[in-house]
Amino acid sequence: MSFDPGMLHNNGHTAYANGTGPGIRETGLVEKLLTSYGFIQCSERQARLFFHCSQYNGNLQELKIGDDVEFEVSSDRRTGKPIAVKLLKIKPEVLPEERISGQVVSAIPVHLDGKSAPGQAPTGSVCYERNGEVFYLTYTPDDVEGNIHLDTGDKVSFYMDTNKHTGAVSARNIQLVKKKQMRCQGVVCATKEAFGFIERADVVKEIFFHYSEFKGDLEALQAGDDVEFTIKDRNGKEVATEVRLLPQGTVIFEDISIEQFEGTVVKVIPKVPTKNQNDPLPGRISSRIGFNDKELPFGEKDTKSKVTLLEGDHIQFNISTDRRDKLERATNIDILPDTFDFTKETREMEAEEGVIAYEDCGVKLTVPYHIKDIEGGGYPQAGDKVEFCINEVKRTGLQSAVSVRVLNRNASNAKRLLGFVATLKDNFGFIETANHDQEIFFHYSEMCGDLENLELGDTVEYTLSKGKGNKVSAEKVTKVAAVNGISEDVDATVMMGKVIRPLRSVDPSQTEYQGLIEITEEGATKGSNYPFGIMGMLNKADCLQKGELVKFHVCTVAQTGQKMASNVVPQRRAMVECVKDQFGFIIYEVGESKKLFFHVKEVQDGLELQTGDEVEFSVVLNQRTGKCSACNVRRVSEGPKPVATPRPDRLVNRLKSITLDDASAPRLVIVRQPRGPDNSKGFNVERKTRQPGVID
């Protein structure tokens, strides 16, 4: 049955109030609801109106506080006050919604007991980005789905909600997408020329890191250092990024028992490991611990005695328990004296690995050292300067050097080499070798000359050295006159290809330094691959990405005869997404970003770019921030010009037809006259002369 407002009775109310004409309806919100009456907060004006439940058309049980209603304004016959009559409930308009991706910038403060902090509103804030601008929204615990606590930095998705009374926008129905990547800890277990590996403290696993991700003095980094890092996914592989040193002793892998146990060696460590031996703990000890017999593994570093262990030896040891997987092993293994009392044998000592010459009070002396007493992972070479401690066996008086650490490598008669600057970071860089197939680390402290004038592609001369951790680095780096980076034997044919592997400076997770280009044009050479280095790029600062199309020449390296790509130029074209005051964005995917930043000073010929323009550009990597941007931006073609949308005909015709005498035209009704601070009617304003004009 349809509702006819004319069928409602007025209950003694007049349907005209404050000059309101018949049939004009307003909207509002049910603010208070009792058994037989309630109050409505008007939406279009500051008014609170009484209504009787008999004036509501519908099931009163379904009417709730907060519901939107439509009504007419009448006046109470007895009091003359305005009241609401002929109420209708407005069905909420369901608008299509889209979840917004964002990030928590301020988490809701929480006490240790899990409750909101006293004296603070239990609110947090999230942010999201639209067209290069960042917007912030508040949220409460009730807006988070799944009854979980969000932390600052968490990736989330949500809907936007607008408060009907205040107009404030907030986030609701927040879902956690990805927790913030927590910092992990570990110990550097291996160092190579330009990368290393970290043994993780959370799982029994090693993780790769490139030296460009180390935040600190790379020369001070060595195997055995405690570090913290963030795990990121690069090309489907986990790598460590933002690697920083921790105080020594921060990372603990194992707990060692205070109590010592006795046992018997049942399997010794082989002197020559077999090819198939992958067990890092090949030795075995049998012991009765408590009421159970146990067999514990041990490795080469777990032996404390310098006497060679044999099967059947009676030993004492501690038990080490790995915190990550709870694996137990025997450590601090020492032979008990009763072993020799029983066998009456003289046991062979471990072989000496080298001899150190030193002076004591002007007297030249020598002392042997063993390979297991070397610290830092790098083996000393003849002529190296080392520091060490002297250990003496009281029973025999035999001395040996322990805690041997290399201080300086012997650089005498070192050969000077040529190379080319490939990467420049905050306090270190990398040099491309003369054969263009490797990169060598160098610290800025080793640079002889003005560092400010050093640029990518500059020719330098250097000396190779092995530093701490047996890492190869460049010393005494000197900028020299430019030489031809790649042999002059360059084929004049222009080839078209695609980057299938970038340089390692672009993707630090890869082991190869060189990039690789595959020929894509039809012909006998289609599918052939050509490597390239920093000197093969026409613009040394250009950041070539995997999958980009390029044109290049093929040349031959004189030293090796290897064919490489030369004069590599990327073929990039994309559309301008938007232009702000001094910068803009290009629709171009680089890494995880879908758009590329550019500054207007990088636009060639001083042109003013517009949204939709097609441009060519180069991509450069900011070595300090790790972010890419566009440079040498050149407009190829203009985008469509924005056209002003004309006013609809219906609006133009209506404006033409409205006159001041038109009774049906919209009118402004004065509800209450204004009063001044002194309670006088009206405003004290200075009269000004009106000027005729035209409404646009």
XYZ file of C-alpha atoms in Angstrom:
696
model
C 0.000 0.000 0.000
C 1.504 3.353 -1.030
C 1.658 6.261 1.440
C -0.460 9.367 0.836
C 0.778 12.287 3.007
C -2.628 13.890 2.684
C -4.176 11.065 4.670
C -2.237 12.006 7.843
C -4.086 14.029 10.478
C -2.556 17.148 11.951
C -3.620 16.539 15.547
C -4.319 20.215 15.992
C -1.186 21.402 14.167
C -1.084 24.046 11.465
C 0.871 23.022 8.349
C 2.489 26.455 8.006
C 5.331 27.670 10.147
C 7.829 30.513 9.897
C 6.625 31.408 6.448
C 7.133 27.912 5.090
C 4.750 27.117 2.280
C 2.662 23.942 2.093
C 4.286 20.740 0.877
C 7.926 21.801 1.364
C 9.735 18.911 3.013
C 13.044 18.814 4.868
C 15.470 16.084 5.855
C 17.081 15.335 9.186
C 18.490 12.735 11.556
C 16.650 11.036 14.433
C 18.596 12.329 17.430
C 16.435 11.062 20.301
C 13.659 8.450 20.359
C 11.370 7.656 23.279
C 8.151 5.626 23.596
C 5.747 8.152 22.097
C 7.885 11.012 20.822
C 11.372 11.996 19.734
C 13.580 14.765 18.332
C 15.071 15.375 14.896
C 18.271 17.267 14.084
C 17.705 19.134 10.807
C 20.295 18.515 8.101
C 19.946 21.813 6.226
C 19.785 24.230 9.171
C 20.630 24.465 12.844
C 17.328 23.342 14.348
C 16.117 20.566 16.650
C 12.450 19.648 16.153
C 10.013 17.658 18.286
C 7.880 14.947 16.657
C 5.125 12.648 17.891
C 5.349 8.975 16.952
C 1.840 9.143 15.465
C 3.311 11.320 12.707
C 5.647 8.515 11.538
C 4.390 6.516 8.542
C 5.823 3.034 8.851
C 6.757 0.362 11.358
C 7.842 2.285 14.451
C 9.879 -0.726 15.618
C 12.206 -0.237 12.637
C 12.890 3.435 13.385
C 16.197 3.887 15.221
C 18.392 6.717 16.458
C 20.611 7.901 13.610
C 18.108 7.091 10.844
C 17.637 9.668 8.085
C 14.035 10.920 7.786
C 12.031 13.313 5.616
C 9.300 15.527 7.133
C 7.273 18.694 6.934
C 7.495 21.528 9.441
C 4.355 22.606 11.253
C 3.669 24.541 14.464
C 2.145 23.392 17.688
C -1.283 25.041 18.108
C -0.853 25.429 21.851
C 2.767 26.635 22.103
C 3.390 27.952 18.595
C 6.736 26.128 18.460
C 7.794 24.419 15.195
C 7.444 20.629 15.137
C 8.001 17.874 12.544
C 5.012 16.103 10.977
C 4.391 13.529 8.233
C 7.691 11.644 8.833
C 9.074 9.216 6.250
C 12.201 7.109 6.681
C 14.752 7.631 3.906
C 16.399 4.483 2.630
C 20.191 4.886 2.734
C 21.710 5.354 -0.685
C 24.153 2.588 -1.457
C 27.114 4.041 -3.300
C 29.709 1.888 -5.052
C 32.864 1.785 -2.956
C 36.464 0.981 -3.718
C 39.033 -0.177 -1.189
C 41.953 2.219 -0.864
C 45.513 1.036 -0.298
C 47.543 2.914 2.292
C 49.881 2.704 5.250
C 49.620 3.214 9.005
C 51.506 6.397 9.931
C 50.462 6.568 13.586
C 49.356 3.461 15.446
C 46.789 3.567 18.259
C 48.747 3.909 21.553
C 48.506 0.756 23.645
C 49.550 0.030 27.250
C 51.251 -3.191 28.302
C 47.878 -4.561 29.365
C 46.553 -4.040 25.817
C 44.216 -1.151 26.697
C 44.252 2.345 25.291
C 46.629 4.752 26.954
C 44.875 6.874 29.601
C 44.280 10.510 28.733
C 44.559 9.851 25.009
C 41.820 9.290 22.476
C 42.107 5.743 21.133
C 42.724 6.855 17.561
C 45.427 6.314 14.990
C 45.982 7.577 11.454
C 46.569 6.111 8.015
C 47.695 7.759 4.803
C 47.206 7.138 1.096
C 48.524 8.718 -2.094
C 46.541 10.157 -4.998
C 48.128 11.914 -7.987
C 51.357 12.573 -6.141
C 49.645 14.004 -3.027
C 49.400 12.295 0.379
C 46.175 12.370 2.446
C 45.736 11.403 6.106
C 42.686 9.822 7.794
C 41.982 8.901 11.417
C 40.669 5.543 12.629
C 39.591 3.875 15.885
C 39.982 0.280 17.125
C 36.396 -0.430 15.981
C 37.387 0.440 12.391
C 39.972 -2.400 12.254
C 38.725 -5.776 11.053
C 39.859 -9.027 12.654
C 40.503 -7.634 16.158
C 44.219 -7.090 15.443
C 46.600 -4.327 16.497
C 48.148 -2.323 13.677
C 51.704 -1.020 13.918
C 53.239 2.044 12.285
C 54.409 1.113 8.794
C 51.862 -1.696 8.231
C 50.348 -1.833 4.727
C 46.526 -1.680 4.898
C 43.407 -1.254 2.766
C 40.225 0.532 3.832
C 37.071 2.436 2.860
C 36.517 6.155 3.457
C 33.618 7.285 5.661
C 32.201 10.826 6.031
C 30.584 12.008 9.280
C 27.115 13.342 8.447
C 27.252 16.068 11.099
C 30.850 17.306 11.036
C 31.853 16.350 7.507
C 35.067 14.768 8.854
C 36.451 11.925 6.736
C 37.867 8.825 8.414
C 38.939 5.284 7.511
C 36.748 2.254 8.240
C 36.762 -1.507 7.589
C 40.565 -1.495 7.715
C 42.221 -4.748 6.655
C 45.872 -5.637 7.188
C 47.611 -6.291 3.844
C 51.231 -6.708 4.943
C 53.003 -6.265 8.254
C 55.933 -3.862 8.386
C 59.175 -5.613 7.576
C 60.933 -6.124 10.894
C 64.681 -5.774 11.295
C 66.538 -9.086 11.488
C 69.899 -9.882 13.032
C 72.760 -12.159 12.074
C 76.507 -12.612 11.731
C 78.566 -12.035 8.579
C 79.745 -15.534 7.653
C 81.420 -14.911 4.267
C 82.755 -11.946 2.287
C 83.527 -11.891 -1.440
C 84.777 -9.190 -3.806
C 81.552 -7.172 -3.943
C 79.084 -9.131 -1.831
C 78.808 -11.380 1.186
C 76.540 -13.687 3.175
C 74.950 -13.365 6.602
C 74.039 -16.243 8.892
C 70.583 -15.369 10.167
C 69.753 -15.428 13.886
C 66.063 -16.281 13.406
C 66.389 -19.372 11.180
C 69.204 -21.736 10.224
C 69.824 -20.083 6.879
C 72.250 -17.763 5.100
C 71.187 -14.671 3.161
C 72.965 -12.730 0.381
C 73.854 -9.022 0.617
C 75.669 -6.642 -1.757
C 78.254 -4.233 -0.377
C 76.189 -1.304 -1.712
C 73.568 -2.196 0.924
C 76.031 -1.847 3.820
C 75.471 1.394 5.753
C 78.842 2.129 7.310
C 82.586 1.862 6.758
C 82.925 -1.121 4.438
C 86.614 -1.463 5.265
C 85.679 -2.222 8.868
C 83.269 -5.007 7.897
C 84.616 -8.537 8.230
C 83.463 -12.098 8.782
C 82.200 -12.592 12.320
C 80.683 -9.111 12.688
C 77.205 -8.828 14.215
C 74.774 -6.996 11.919
C 71.111 -6.116 11.537
C 69.255 -5.923 8.221
C 65.914 -5.860 6.418
C 64.803 -8.710 4.147
C 63.449 -7.802 0.708
C 62.445 -9.852 -2.314
C 64.502 -9.227 -5.459
C 63.695 -11.268 -8.556
C 62.075 -13.978 -6.447
C 65.035 -14.259 -4.030
C 65.413 -12.987 -0.479
C 68.283 -10.515 -0.029
C 69.474 -8.453 2.935
C 69.226 -4.665 2.596
C 70.132 -1.700 4.812
C 72.828 -3.747 6.588
C 74.239 -2.055 9.712
C 76.822 -3.106 12.306
C 75.749 -4.102 15.829
C 77.911 -4.124 18.971
C 79.989 -7.297 19.166
C 78.168 -9.956 21.175
C 74.655 -8.722 20.332
C 73.764 -11.776 18.236
C 73.730 -15.076 20.123
C 73.085 -18.289 18.221
C 73.510 -20.816 21.013
C 73.333 -21.423 24.740
C 76.280 -23.319 26.263
C 75.731 -25.412 29.363
C 77.587 -24.500 32.555
C 77.857 -28.144 33.528
C 80.599 -30.253 31.906
C 80.007 -33.813 30.780
C 82.268 -36.765 30.060
C 82.093 -39.037 27.047
C 83.913 -41.062 24.413
C 84.815 -40.176 20.826
C 83.039 -42.657 18.528
C 83.727 -40.883 15.191
C 86.538 -38.459 14.362
C 86.593 -35.610 11.866
C 88.257 -36.790 8.624
C 91.503 -34.947 7.801
C 90.571 -34.828 4.105
C 86.842 -34.167 3.588
C 85.125 -36.264 0.927
C 83.346 -34.648 -2.029
C 79.932 -35.730 -0.758
C 80.517 -34.552 2.814
C 77.959 -31.824 3.527
C 77.698 -32.290 7.289
C 79.368 -29.344 9.076
C 79.463 -31.476 12.269
C 80.932 -34.809 11.112
C 82.372 -35.889 14.497
C 80.410 -37.914 17.081
C 80.666 -38.287 20.872
C 78.817 -40.868 22.966
C 77.884 -39.914 26.510
C 75.485 -40.950 29.262
C 73.563 -37.859 30.346
C 71.124 -38.388 33.174
C 69.722 -41.859 32.641
C 69.928 -41.831 28.832
C 72.716 -42.547 26.347
C 73.220 -39.699 23.882
C 75.258 -39.281 20.707
C 76.233 -35.676 20.058
C 77.824 -34.243 16.892
C 80.798 -31.870 16.886
C 82.808 -29.900 14.348
C 86.379 -28.738 13.832
C 85.935 -25.541 15.882
C 84.547 -27.449 18.884
C 87.870 -29.038 19.863
C 89.682 -27.224 22.663
C 92.742 -29.487 22.880
C 95.619 -29.187 20.391
C 96.066 -32.961 20.540
C 94.644 -34.922 17.618
C 91.429 -36.732 18.636
C 91.131 -40.487 18.006
C 88.230 -42.895 18.363
C 87.891 -44.158 21.940
C 89.398 -41.037 23.540
C 87.976 -40.164 26.933
C 86.981 -36.494 26.824
C 85.053 -33.800 28.679
C 82.833 -31.210 26.990
C 79.961 -28.753 27.261
C 76.643 -28.998 25.409
C 75.696 -26.195 23.012
C 71.989 -25.750 22.103
C 71.134 -23.767 18.972
C 68.395 -21.227 19.740
C 66.966 -21.486 16.230
C 66.321 -25.214 15.793
C 67.266 -26.544 19.281
C 70.056 -28.703 17.796
C 72.485 -29.935 20.460
C 76.210 -30.487 19.861
C 79.365 -31.047 21.912
C 81.769 -28.110 22.249
C 84.859 -27.099 24.267
C 86.073 -30.696 23.848
C 89.219 -31.530 25.832
C 91.006 -34.860 26.308
C 91.076 -36.174 29.883
C 94.541 -37.183 31.252
C 93.470 -40.783 31.922
C 93.335 -41.366 28.145
C 97.173 -41.238 27.926
C 97.615 -43.106 31.235
C 95.740 -45.982 29.709
C 97.251 -46.010 26.200
C 100.873 -44.948 27.174
C 101.085 -43.165 23.786
C 102.536 -39.871 22.542
C 99.844 -38.127 20.507
C 100.579 -36.116 17.357
C 100.038 -32.339 17.571
C 98.285 -30.393 14.860
C 100.433 -29.224 11.967
C 101.805 -25.695 12.039
C 100.452 -23.466 9.280
C 102.972 -20.645 9.360
C 105.571 -18.597 11.238
C 105.371 -14.990 12.451
C 108.525 -12.897 12.945
C 108.434 -10.188 15.632
C 110.682 -8.169 17.943
C 110.630 -8.212 21.762
C 112.862 -5.649 23.504
C 115.018 -5.406 20.400
C 115.403 -9.176 20.093
C 114.125 -10.751 16.848
C 112.005 -13.833 17.534
C 109.622 -16.162 15.669
C 106.469 -17.959 16.766
C 104.326 -20.519 14.907
C 100.590 -20.079 14.322
C 97.785 -22.473 13.412
C 95.069 -21.938 10.833
C 92.281 -22.225 13.412
C 93.763 -19.335 15.429
C 93.291 -16.831 12.590
C 90.534 -14.273 13.126
C 88.645 -12.339 10.474
C 88.483 -15.095 7.860
C 91.493 -13.903 5.828
C 94.703 -15.956 5.701
C 97.938 -13.971 6.235
C 100.420 -13.819 3.367
C 104.183 -13.359 3.472
C 105.049 -9.791 4.416
C 101.623 -8.957 5.945
C 101.584 -7.001 9.204
C 99.589 -8.837 11.918
C 98.684 -8.539 15.573
C 98.436 -11.588 17.838
C 98.631 -12.991 21.351
C 101.110 -15.627 22.542
C 99.778 -18.803 24.101
C 102.113 -21.047 26.111
C 101.447 -24.642 27.182
C 102.641 -24.796 30.795
C 103.402 -28.516 30.678
C 105.701 -28.309 27.656
C 106.522 -24.575 27.418
C 105.516 -24.659 23.737
C 104.445 -21.233 22.438
C 102.141 -20.383 19.536
C 100.391 -17.294 18.199
C 96.629 -17.080 18.763
C 93.973 -14.487 17.856
C 95.983 -13.656 14.733
C 94.487 -10.704 12.851
C 95.776 -9.072 9.649
C 96.375 -5.324 10.036
C 97.970 -4.329 6.720
C 98.623 -6.249 3.555
C 102.019 -6.207 1.913
C 101.656 -3.787 -0.995
C 105.281 -3.764 -2.147
C 105.863 -4.187 -5.868
C 102.120 -3.896 -6.444
C 101.131 -3.427 -10.071
C 99.193 -0.297 -11.065
C 95.999 -1.077 -12.989
C 93.592 0.962 -15.111
C 89.829 1.016 -14.626
C 86.692 3.118 -14.941
C 84.435 4.531 -12.228
C 81.234 2.441 -12.318
C 79.392 3.368 -9.085
C 79.587 6.260 -6.604
C 77.940 5.940 -3.178
C 78.066 8.083 -0.009
C 81.588 7.119 1.081
C 82.694 4.415 -1.339
C 82.378 3.310 -4.942
C 83.218 0.587 -7.481
C 85.666 0.530 -10.382
C 85.057 -1.369 -13.621
C 88.184 -3.303 -14.600
C 90.000 -2.687 -17.874
C 88.425 -5.883 -19.264
C 84.952 -4.540 -18.365
C 83.945 -7.840 -16.727
C 84.299 -7.130 -12.973
C 83.926 -4.348 -10.408
C 86.409 -3.539 -7.630
C 85.443 -1.820 -4.374
C 87.252 1.334 -3.254
C 86.772 3.637 -0.260
C 86.879 7.398 -0.743
C 89.736 7.587 1.765
C 91.866 5.794 -0.875
C 91.135 8.491 -3.482
C 94.174 10.632 -4.314
C 92.928 13.984 -5.578
C 89.726 16.026 -5.634
C 86.803 13.696 -4.986
C 84.265 16.353 -6.044
C 85.442 16.132 -9.664
C 85.086 12.337 -9.834
C 82.266 11.235 -12.160
C 80.894 7.999 -13.586
C 83.030 6.736 -16.468
C 86.220 8.559 -15.369
C 89.449 6.659 -16.000
C 91.409 5.850 -12.843
C 94.606 4.078 -11.869
C 94.724 1.891 -8.753
C 96.485 -0.877 -6.864
C 94.820 -4.141 -5.815
C 94.910 -5.074 -2.145
C 93.419 -7.737 0.102
C 91.959 -6.220 3.235
C 90.091 -7.563 6.230
C 88.057 -10.640 5.510
C 90.295 -11.469 2.525
C 88.341 -8.999 0.391
C 89.924 -7.503 -2.724
C 89.737 -3.705 -2.920
C 91.392 -0.841 -4.765
C 93.961 1.375 -3.046
C 95.723 4.601 -4.035
C 93.036 5.448 -6.610
C 94.113 8.275 -8.919
C 92.170 9.941 -11.712
C 94.129 9.932 -14.988
C 93.624 11.259 -18.495
C 90.669 9.652 -20.260
C 91.340 6.655 -22.463
C 89.001 4.882 -24.810
C 86.792 2.752 -22.537
C 86.184 0.109 -25.208
C 88.382 -0.699 -28.192
C 87.990 1.507 -31.247
C 87.139 -1.579 -33.295
C 83.419 -0.724 -33.318
C 81.048 -2.087 -35.957
C 79.092 0.740 -37.601
C 75.900 -1.358 -37.802
C 73.176 -0.222 -35.375
C 71.585 -3.199 -33.607
C 68.235 -3.376 -31.817
C 67.956 -5.405 -28.633
C 66.437 -5.897 -25.193
C 68.129 -5.802 -21.769
C 67.801 -9.279 -20.244
C 70.157 -8.544 -17.334
C 71.010 -5.078 -15.936
C 74.279 -4.015 -14.348
C 74.839 -5.157 -10.762
C 74.548 -1.533 -9.573
C 70.893 -1.675 -10.712
C 70.222 -5.174 -9.306
C 72.653 -5.804 -6.400
C 71.269 -9.328 -5.835
C 72.849 -10.712 -9.020
C 76.362 -12.168 -8.871
C 77.494 -11.033 -12.341
C 78.707 -7.453 -12.743
C 78.050 -7.181 -16.488
C 74.645 -6.501 -18.002
C 73.393 -8.526 -20.965
C 71.549 -7.459 -24.148
C 69.702 -9.856 -26.482
C 69.271 -8.926 -30.162
C 65.561 -8.726 -31.067
C 65.571 -7.661 -34.718
C 65.081 -10.267 -37.421
C 68.200 -11.678 -39.010
C 70.971 -14.198 -38.607
C 72.038 -12.706 -35.250
C 68.569 -12.665 -33.620
C 68.764 -14.146 -30.126
C 72.497 -13.466 -29.752
C 73.616 -11.979 -26.442
C 76.187 -9.244 -25.870
C 77.454 -8.155 -22.422
C 77.954 -4.511 -21.504
C 79.530 -2.500 -18.693
C 79.408 1.106 -17.577
C 81.715 2.140 -20.443
C 79.372 0.548 -22.983
C 76.599 3.029 -22.169
C 76.407 6.299 -24.063
C 75.002 8.044 -20.967
C 76.957 6.667 -17.997
C 74.308 7.837 -15.519
C 71.451 6.064 -17.328
C 69.813 3.309 -15.274
C 68.961 0.516 -17.721
C 66.213 -1.801 -16.413
C 65.550 -5.429 -17.287
C 63.230 -5.680 -20.313
C 64.015 -2.231 -21.775
C 64.529 -1.902 -25.543
C 67.861 -0.424 -26.673
C 69.921 0.277 -29.774
C 73.687 -0.273 -29.772
C 76.840 -1.146 -31.719
C 78.979 -4.244 -31.334
C 82.681 -3.776 -30.534
C 85.694 -5.920 -29.646
C 87.731 -5.502 -26.438
C 91.396 -5.342 -27.397
C 92.719 -7.045 -24.228
C 90.460 -10.124 -24.367
C 88.948 -10.220 -27.860
C 85.479 -10.364 -26.289
C 82.597 -8.850 -28.257
C 80.516 -6.411 -26.224
C 77.700 -3.900 -26.663
C 78.839 -0.295 -27.100
C 77.093 3.085 -27.352
C 73.985 1.607 -25.721
C 71.007 3.986 -25.910
C 67.581 3.109 -24.420
C 64.426 3.515 -26.536
C 61.979 4.906 -24.005
C 58.675 6.625 -24.753
C 55.897 7.255 -22.276
C 53.052 9.644 -21.435
C 53.161 12.492 -18.914
C 50.739 11.678 -16.098
C 50.674 15.063 -14.384
C 52.709 18.252 -13.986
C 52.899 20.207 -10.731
C 54.683 23.517 -10.063
C 58.323 22.447 -10.440
C 58.014 18.716 -11.058
C 55.880 16.045 -12.652
C 55.397 12.302 -13.177
C 55.734 10.060 -16.221
C 53.740 6.837 -16.573
C 56.724 4.463 -16.581
C 57.424 1.461 -14.358
C 60.794 1.336 -12.582
C 61.151 -1.354 -9.923
C 58.126 -1.267 -7.606
C 57.022 2.229 -8.697
C 54.481 2.656 -11.511
C 55.463 6.253 -12.272
C 58.707 8.170 -12.695
C 59.505 11.560 -11.145
C 61.071 14.403 -13.169
C 61.989 18.037 -12.439
C 60.951 20.704 -14.931
C 64.594 21.803 -15.308
C 65.234 18.414 -16.984
C 62.803 19.256 -19.821
C 64.754 20.173 -22.956
C 64.191 23.388 -24.972
C 62.418 24.996 -21.983
C 59.019 23.594 -23.023
C 56.085 23.421 -20.620
C 54.821 19.846 -20.614
C 51.119 19.047 -20.256
C 49.281 15.935 -19.149
C 49.114 13.463 -22.051
C 52.296 14.636 -23.821
C 54.482 11.817 -25.201
C 58.142 12.144 -24.149
C 61.541 10.474 -24.478
C 63.878 10.481 -21.467
C 66.766 8.876 -19.597
C 66.482 7.173 -16.205
C 69.101 7.992 -13.563
C 69.592 6.351 -10.163
C 70.184 8.533 -7.118
C 72.995 6.632 -5.381
C 72.156 8.109 -1.975
C 68.375 7.560 -1.904
C 68.276 4.524 -4.183
C 65.390 6.080 -6.174
C 65.202 6.650 -9.936
C 64.133 9.797 -11.767
C 63.913 10.988 -15.365
C 66.369 13.402 -16.996
C 66.919 14.768 -20.510
C 63.143 14.795 -21.023
C 62.247 15.623 -24.640
C 58.705 16.048 -25.929
C 57.931 13.868 -28.947
C 54.287 14.801 -29.474
C 51.677 16.904 -27.741
C 48.724 15.365 -25.963
C 45.103 16.411 -26.528
C 44.324 19.938 -25.347
C 41.830 20.162 -22.464
C 38.443 21.470 -23.667
C 36.247 23.494 -21.336
C 32.949 21.685 -20.785
C 30.011 23.976 -21.681
C 27.109 24.385 -19.311
C 24.210 21.995 -19.983
C 21.407 23.446 -22.096
C 18.873 22.772 -19.374
C 20.839 24.988 -16.944
C 21.311 27.779 -19.509
C 17.604 27.753 -20.424
C 16.602 27.793 -16.784
C 18.845 30.786 -16.003
C 17.350 32.655 -18.968
C 13.798 31.952 -17.837
C 14.214 33.016 -14.187
C 12.929 36.518 -13.326
C 12.752 38.364 -10.039
C 8.963 38.134 -10.115
C 8.932 34.376 -10.680
C 7.177 32.889 -7.627
C 8.553 29.412 -8.339
C 12.174 30.592 -8.330
C 14.408 29.580 -5.374
C 14.177 32.086 -2.509
C 16.187 32.885 0.582
C 13.987 32.957 3.692
C 15.241 34.898 6.736
C 14.604 32.786 9.825
C 16.172 35.141 12.410
C 17.432 38.698 12.048
C 21.137 39.126 12.840
C 22.217 40.944 15.987
C 25.430 42.802 16.717
C 27.722 42.508 19.774
C 25.701 45.225 21.503
C 22.467 43.257 20.918
C 21.329 45.739 18.276
C 19.578 44.468 15.169
C 21.450 44.212 11.896
C 25.123 44.883 11.159
C 27.072 48.137 11.302
C 28.674 48.142 7.858
C 30.063 50.882 5.693
C 27.859 51.490 2.685
C 29.614 50.779 -0.585
C 28.574 51.644 -4.101
C 27.451 48.633 -6.109
C 28.810 48.267 -9.618
C 26.867 46.557 -12.420
C 28.330 43.336 -13.684
C 27.683 40.138 -15.562
C 27.467 36.661 -14.031
C 29.666 34.294 -15.960
